[in-house]
Coordinates of C-alpha atoms in Angstrom, one line a residue:
M4 CA 5.2 0.3 7.7
D5 CA 3.1 -1.3 10.5
L6 CA 0.8 1.7 10.4
L7 CA -0.1 1.2 6.7
N8 CA -0.6 -2.5 7.1
T9 CA -2.9 -1.8 10.0
L10 CA -4.8 0.8 8.0
V11 CA -5.2 -1.4 5.0
D12 CA -6.5 -4.3 7.1
K13 CA -9.0 -2.0 8.8
G14 CA -10.1 -0.5 5.5
L15 CA -10.8 -3.9 3.9
R16 CA -13.0 -4.7 7.0
R17 CA -14.7 -1.2 6.9
E18 CA -13.3 -0.6 10.4
L19 CA -12.7 3.0 11.5
P20 CA -9.0 3.9 12.2
T21 CA -8.2 5.7 15.4
R22 CA -7.6 9.5 15.4
E23 CA -4.0 8.8 16.2
E24 CA -3.6 6.6 13.1
A25 CA -5.3 9.2 10.9
L26 CA -3.0 11.9 12.3
A27 CA 0.0 9.6 11.6
V28 CA -0.9 9.4 7.9
L29 CA -0.7 13.2 7.7
A30 CA 2.6 13.1 9.5
T31 CA 4.3 10.7 7.1
S32 CA 7.3 12.0 5.1
D33 CA 7.6 12.6 1.4
D34 CA 9.9 9.6 1.2
E35 CA 7.0 7.5 2.4
L36 CA 4.5 9.1 0.0
L37 CA 4.3 6.3 -2.6
D38 CA 3.9 3.7 0.2
V39 CA 0.9 5.7 1.6
V40 CA -0.7 6.0 -1.8
A41 CA -0.2 2.3 -2.6
A42 CA -1.8 1.3 0.8
A43 CA -4.8 3.6 0.4
G44 CA -5.1 2.4 -3.2
K45 CA -5.7 -1.1 -2.0
V46 CA -8.6 0.0 0.0
R47 CA -10.0 2.2 -2.8
R48 CA -9.8 -0.8 -5.3
Q49 CA -11.4 -3.2 -2.8
W50 CA -14.6 -1.2 -2.8
F51 CA -14.6 0.6 -6.2
G52 CA -12.2 -1.3 -8.5
R53 CA -10.6 1.0 -11.0
R54 CA -13.7 2.9 -11.8
V55 CA -13.9 6.8 -11.8
K56 CA -17.2 8.5 -11.5
L57 CA -17.6 11.8 -13.3
N58 CA -19.6 14.6 -12.0
Y59 CA -20.5 17.9 -13.6
L60 CA -21.2 21.3 -11.9
V61 CA -23.8 23.7 -13.2
N62 CA -23.7 27.1 -11.4
L63 CA -27.4 28.1 -11.4
K64 CA -26.8 31.5 -9.6
S65 CA -23.4 33.0 -9.2
G66 CA -22.1 35.6 -6.8
L67 CA -23.8 38.1 -4.4
C68 CA -24.1 35.7 -1.5
P69 CA -25.1 37.3 1.9
E70 CA -22.9 34.8 3.8
D71 CA -19.3 35.7 4.8
C72 CA -17.5 32.3 4.3
S73 CA -13.9 33.4 4.1
Y74 CA -12.9 30.9 1.4
C75 CA -15.6 31.8 -1.1
S76 CA -15.3 34.0 -4.1
Q77 CA -19.1 34.6 -4.0
R78 CA -19.1 35.7 -0.4
L79 CA -20.5 39.0 1.1
G80 CA -17.9 41.7 0.3
S81 CA -15.9 39.6 -2.1
K82 CA -13.8 41.6 -4.5
A83 CA -13.0 38.6 -6.7
E84 CA -13.7 39.4 -10.3
I85 CA -16.0 36.4 -10.9
L86 CA -19.1 36.0 -13.0
K87 CA -22.2 37.3 -11.3
Y88 CA -25.7 36.4 -12.6
T89 CA -29.1 35.5 -11.2
W90 CA -31.0 32.3 -11.7
L91 CA -30.5 30.4 -15.0
K92 CA -33.8 29.4 -16.7
P93 CA -34.5 25.7 -16.5
D94 CA -33.9 25.1 -20.2
D95 CA -30.6 27.0 -20.1
A96 CA -29.5 25.0 -17.1
S97 CA -30.5 21.8 -18.8
K98 CA -28.5 22.7 -21.9
A99 CA -25.4 23.4 -19.6
A100 CA -25.9 20.0 -17.9
A101 CA -26.1 18.3 -21.3
A102 CA -22.4 19.2 -22.0
G103 CA -21.3 17.4 -18.9
V104 CA -23.5 14.3 -19.6
A105 CA -22.1 14.2 -23.2
G106 CA -18.6 14.2 -21.7
G107 CA -19.4 11.1 -19.6
A108 CA -20.7 12.6 -16.3
K109 CA -23.3 10.4 -14.6
R110 CA -24.1 13.0 -11.9
V111 CA -25.1 16.7 -12.5
C112 CA -24.6 19.0 -9.5
L113 CA -26.9 22.0 -9.4
V114 CA -25.4 24.7 -7.3
A115 CA -26.7 28.2 -6.3
S116 CA -25.1 30.9 -4.2
G117 CA -27.0 32.1 -1.1
R118 CA -27.7 31.3 2.5
G119 CA -30.5 28.9 1.4
P120 CA -33.4 28.6 -1.0
T121 CA -36.7 30.3 -0.8
D122 CA -39.8 28.2 -1.6
K123 CA -39.8 30.0 -5.0
D124 CA -36.2 28.9 -5.5
V125 CA -37.1 25.3 -4.8
D126 CA -39.8 25.6 -7.5
R127 CA -37.2 26.9 -9.9
V128 CA -34.8 24.1 -9.1
S129 CA -37.6 21.5 -9.3
E130 CA -38.3 22.7 -12.8
T131 CA -34.6 22.4 -13.7
I132 CA -34.4 18.9 -12.3
S133 CA -37.4 17.9 -14.5
A134 CA -35.9 19.5 -17.6
I135 CA -32.6 17.6 -17.1
K136 CA -34.2 14.3 -16.4
E137 CA -36.5 14.6 -19.4
R138 CA -33.5 15.1 -21.6
H139 CA -31.2 12.5 -19.8
E140 CA -33.0 9.5 -18.4
G141 CA -31.1 7.9 -15.6
V142 CA -28.7 10.8 -14.9
E143 CA -28.2 11.5 -11.2
V144 CA -29.1 15.1 -10.0
C145 CA -27.6 16.6 -6.8
A146 CA -28.8 19.9 -5.5
C147 CA -26.6 22.3 -3.5
L148 CA -28.6 25.3 -2.5
G149 CA -27.4 26.1 1.0
L150 CA -29.2 25.7 4.3
L151 CA -32.6 24.0 4.0
S152 CA -35.8 25.1 5.7
D153 CA -38.5 22.7 6.9
G154 CA -40.1 20.7 4.1
Q155 CA -37.7 21.8 1.4
A156 CA -35.7 18.6 1.4
E157 CA -38.9 16.6 0.9
R158 CA -40.0 18.9 -2.0
L159 CA -36.6 18.5 -3.7
R160 CA -36.7 14.7 -3.3
A161 CA -40.3 14.6 -4.8
A162 CA -39.0 16.7 -7.7
G163 CA -36.5 14.0 -8.5
A164 CA -33.3 15.2 -6.7
D165 CA -31.2 12.1 -6.0
A166 CA -28.7 13.8 -3.7
Y167 CA -28.1 16.9 -1.7
N168 CA -24.7 18.5 -1.1
H169 CA -23.8 20.6 1.9
N170 CA -20.1 20.5 3.0
L171 CA -19.0 20.7 6.6
N172 CA -15.7 22.3 5.3
T173 CA -13.7 22.4 8.5
S174 CA -13.7 21.2 12.1
E175 CA -16.4 22.4 14.5
A176 CA -13.8 24.0 16.8
T177 CA -12.5 26.3 14.0
Y178 CA -15.7 26.8 12.0
G179 CA -16.2 30.3 13.5
D180 CA -12.8 31.3 12.1
I181 CA -14.0 31.0 8.5
C182 CA -17.7 32.0 8.9
T183 CA -19.8 34.0 11.3
T184 CA -23.2 34.2 9.5
H185 CA -24.1 30.5 10.3
D186 CA -22.4 27.8 12.3
F187 CA -21.3 24.2 12.1
S188 CA -24.5 22.8 13.5
D189 CA -26.5 24.5 10.8
R190 CA -24.6 22.5 8.2
V191 CA -24.9 19.2 10.1
S192 CA -28.7 19.8 10.4
T193 CA -29.1 20.4 6.6
V194 CA -27.2 17.1 5.8
Q195 CA -29.5 15.3 8.2
Q196 CA -32.6 16.8 6.7
A197 CA -31.5 15.6 3.2
Q198 CA -30.9 12.1 4.6
A199 CA -34.3 12.1 6.4
A200 CA -36.0 13.0 3.1
G201 CA -34.5 10.1 1.3
M202 CA -31.8 11.9 -0.6
S203 CA -28.2 10.6 -0.8
A204 CA -26.1 12.9 1.4
C205 CA -23.0 14.5 -0.1
S206 CA -20.8 16.4 2.4
G207 CA -17.1 17.1 2.4
L208 CA -14.3 19.5 3.4
I209 CA -11.9 22.2 2.2
A210 CA -8.2 21.7 3.0
G211 CA -5.6 24.4 2.9
M212 CA -7.3 27.2 4.9
G213 CA -4.6 27.3 7.5
E214 CA -6.1 24.5 9.6
S215 CA -4.1 22.0 11.7
D216 CA -3.8 18.3 11.1
A217 CA -6.1 17.8 14.1
D218 CA -8.7 20.0 12.4
L219 CA -8.6 17.9 9.3
V220 CA -8.9 14.7 11.2
D221 CA -11.8 16.2 13.3
V222 CA -13.8 17.2 10.2
V223 CA -13.3 13.9 8.5
F224 CA -14.4 12.0 11.6
A225 CA -17.4 14.3 11.9
L226 CA -18.2 13.4 8.3
R227 CA -17.8 9.7 9.0
E228 CA -20.3 10.0 11.9
L229 CA -22.8 11.7 9.5
D230 CA -22.3 8.8 7.1
P231 CA -22.8 10.6 3.8
D232 CA -22.6 8.5 0.6
S233 CA -20.0 10.8 -1.0
V234 CA -17.3 13.0 0.5
P235 CA -15.9 15.8 -1.8
V236 CA -12.4 16.9 -0.9
N237 CA -11.8 20.5 -2.0
F238 CA -8.4 22.3 -1.9
L239 CA -8.7 26.0 -1.2
I240 CA -8.5 28.2 -4.3
P241 CA -7.1 31.4 -2.9
F242 CA -9.0 33.9 -5.0
E243 CA -7.7 37.5 -5.0
G244 CA -10.3 39.6 -3.3
T245 CA -11.1 37.1 -0.6
P246 CA -9.8 37.0 3.0
L247 CA -7.9 33.8 2.3
A248 CA -6.2 35.0 -0.8
K249 CA -2.7 34.6 0.8
E250 CA -3.3 31.1 2.2
W251 CA -1.0 28.9 0.1
N252 CA -0.4 26.1 2.5
L253 CA -0.5 23.0 0.3
T254 CA 2.1 21.0 -1.7
P255 CA 1.1 18.2 -4.0
Q256 CA 2.5 15.8 -1.5
R257 CA 0.4 17.1 1.4
A258 CA -2.7 17.1 -0.8
L259 CA -2.1 13.4 -1.5
R260 CA -1.6 12.6 2.2
I261 CA -4.9 14.3 3.0
L262 CA -6.7 12.3 0.3
A263 CA -5.2 9.1 1.7
M264 CA -6.3 9.9 5.2
V265 CA -9.8 10.5 4.0
R266 CA -9.8 7.2 2.2
F267 CA -8.7 5.3 5.3
V268 CA -11.4 6.9 7.4
C269 CA -14.1 6.5 4.6
P270 CA -13.0 3.3 3.0
D271 CA -16.3 2.4 1.3
I272 CA -17.6 5.9 0.7
E273 CA -17.4 7.8 -2.6
V274 CA -14.4 10.1 -2.2
R275 CA -14.5 12.8 -4.8
L276 CA -11.6 14.9 -5.9
A277 CA -13.1 18.4 -6.2
G278 CA -12.2 22.1 -6.5
G279 CA -8.5 23.1 -6.5
R280 CA -7.0 19.8 -7.7
E281 CA -5.4 21.5 -10.7
V282 CA -4.0 24.3 -8.5
H283 CA -2.5 22.2 -5.8
L284 CA -1.9 18.6 -7.2
R285 CA -0.8 19.8 -10.6
S286 CA 1.2 17.1 -12.3
L287 CA 0.5 14.6 -9.5
Q288 CA -3.2 14.5 -10.3
P289 CA -3.0 11.0 -11.7
L290 CA -1.7 9.7 -8.4
A291 CA -4.8 11.0 -6.7
L292 CA -6.9 8.6 -8.8
H293 CA -5.5 5.7 -6.7
L294 CA -7.1 7.4 -3.7
V295 CA -10.4 8.8 -4.9
N296 CA -13.1 7.1 -7.1
S297 CA -14.8 10.3 -8.3
I298 CA -13.9 13.6 -9.8
F299 CA -15.5 16.7 -11.3
L300 CA -15.3 17.0 -15.0
G301 CA -14.2 20.4 -16.5
D302 CA -14.9 23.7 -14.7
Y303 CA -16.1 24.5 -11.2
L304 CA -18.4 27.2 -9.9
T305 CA -16.3 30.3 -10.4
S306 CA -12.9 28.8 -11.5
E307 CA -11.8 27.0 -14.6
G308 CA -10.6 23.4 -14.4
Q309 CA -8.5 21.6 -16.9
A310 CA -10.0 20.7 -20.2
G311 CA -12.6 17.9 -20.0
K312 CA -10.7 15.9 -22.7
D313 CA -7.6 16.1 -20.6
D314 CA -9.5 14.7 -17.6
L315 CA -10.6 11.8 -19.7
A316 CA -7.1 11.2 -21.1
M317 CA -5.7 11.4 -17.5
I318 CA -8.1 8.7 -16.4
E319 CA -7.2 6.4 -19.3
D320 CA -3.5 7.0 -19.1
A321 CA -3.5 6.2 -15.4
G322 CA -5.1 2.8 -16.1
F323 CA -8.6 3.6 -14.8
E324 CA -12.0 3.6 -16.5
V325 CA -14.9 6.0 -16.5
E326 CA -17.8 4.6 -14.6
G327 CA -20.8 4.0 -16.8
A328 CA -24.4 5.1 -16.2
E329 CA -25.4 1.4 -15.8
T330 CA -23.0 0.9 -13.0
T331 CA -23.9 1.4 -9.3
T332 CA -21.2 3.5 -7.6
L333 CA -21.5 2.4 -4.0
P334 CA -20.6 -1.1 -2.8
E335 CA -23.6 -3.5 -2.4
H336 CA -23.7 -3.1 1.4
R337 CA -24.2 0.7 1.1
R338 CA -26.9 0.6 -1.5
P339 CA -30.6 1.3 -0.6
C340 CA -32.6 -1.8 0.0
G341 CA -33.8 -3.3 -3.3
E342 CA -31.2 -1.6 -5.5
Q343 CA -29.6 -4.2 -7.7
P344 CA -25.9 -4.4 -8.2
A345 CA -24.6 -3.5 -11.7
G346 CA -21.5 -3.1 -13.6
A347 CA -18.0 -4.4 -12.9
P348 CA -17.3 -6.6 -9.9
Q349 CA -15.2 -5.4 -7.0
A350 CA -11.4 -5.7 -7.5
D351 CA -9.5 -8.2 -5.4
A352 CA -7.4 -6.0 -3.0
E353 CA -4.9 -8.8 -2.4
T354 CA -4.0 -9.3 -6.1
D355 CA -4.8 -5.9 -7.7
T356 CA -1.6 -3.8 -7.5
A357 CA -1.6 -0.1 -8.0
T358 CA 0.4 1.3 -10.8
T359 CA 2.1 4.5 -9.7
V360 CA 4.6 6.9 -11.1
P361 CA 7.4 8.4 -9.1
A362 CA 6.5 11.6 -7.3
A363 CA 9.4 14.0 -6.7
T364 CA 9.6 16.1 -3.6
V365 CA 9.0 19.5 -5.0
P366 CA 9.5 22.7 -3.0
A367 CA 6.4 24.9 -2.8
P368 CA 6.4 27.5 -5.6
S369 CA 6.4 31.2 -4.8
D370 CA 3.0 32.9 -4.3
E371 CA 3.4 34.7 -7.6
A372 CA 3.8 31.4 -9.5
R373 CA 0.9 29.8 -7.9
R374 CA -1.5 32.8 -8.5
D375 CA -1.1 32.1 -12.2
L376 CA -2.9 28.8 -11.6
V377 CA -6.1 30.4 -10.4
A378 CA -8.2 31.0 -13.5
V379 CA -11.6 32.6 -13.0
R380 CA -14.4 30.9 -15.0
R381 CA -15.4 32.9 -18.1
R382 CA -17.3 30.3 -20.1
G383 CA -20.3 27.9 -19.7
A384 CA -23.3 28.7 -17.5
G385 CA -24.1 32.4 -17.4
T386 CA -22.1 33.2 -20.5
D387 CA -22.4 33.0 -24.3
L388 CA -19.4 30.7 -24.6
P389 CA -19.5 26.9 -24.7
P390 CA -18.8 25.1 -21.5
N391 CA -15.7 23.0 -20.7
A392 CA -16.7 19.3 -20.5

């Protein structure tokens, strides 16, 4: 396909595709799916080789959020039967993080429900960051605490936070359809505050909320303009008890096309396969590794993921390798000044050929069958049961 050849050439040059080209990726047929994956895979390998970065979530505070984000099981008015608890103590959070690090995670993501942190909350999280870094020298810590107030980003950076996550989620034009308690510009401002404070910005999207192809392209282009270092791609988990519980809009094939589009628009950025991958990609998860270079290990915030050992087996079986702590994730041109390159060299996109397995065109299962895939987290942080990592 001329389209795919053009997109590969642009990706290898770090050149932004046009909106029309990005839309055309989403419009490709299931018959063209393996061609799309192979093309985007060339771009992925050029900048990240066959490495997969592992990340681990620790939910510091679960449920009872005052915001009304329609997709979220922790939202105001949510009837989802999730775990609800207040702030974990720093030592308990550090112990939870240790499970992920032991499983191979090089980044720990500390997440708390709420509109944004109070200054006391920043103190709590700062203590937690210190506890984790004392136990695991060299581990990356990313904070995700909601909207930041003046000076809070600087305090988190001083406490040792390497990164800050705040997702844009959907296009600016449709943001008001999923949330009324804050707006798109609030999210953009928080990402910019994190960047100004010297933290690595992490910002992504949620697909499957009923958005159009144009909305998906718009949010990915908005992310590219913000220029975060990592872009998590989440697929909606339609929790019972939330307004979007009946939104089952994704097939595994569409999820792969979305990931390919993100890779073409963000060729040299860490693209992370995030929440909902088990629900929507299902048996095609290994194909996604040809598009993304980062995943979450084990469970998510309020839902369970597949077993950590299965994640590791999937990576190995697909011919990829877990990225070590000594390896710098981003390509050299995206690293902070003075940061030395480490680890494996870049792959040669002209000679490194993707290994893929055939993907059948599968009709979308019924709502009832898919609901069985949504498993509420009942282990790990906030419980007496061991975590999944």
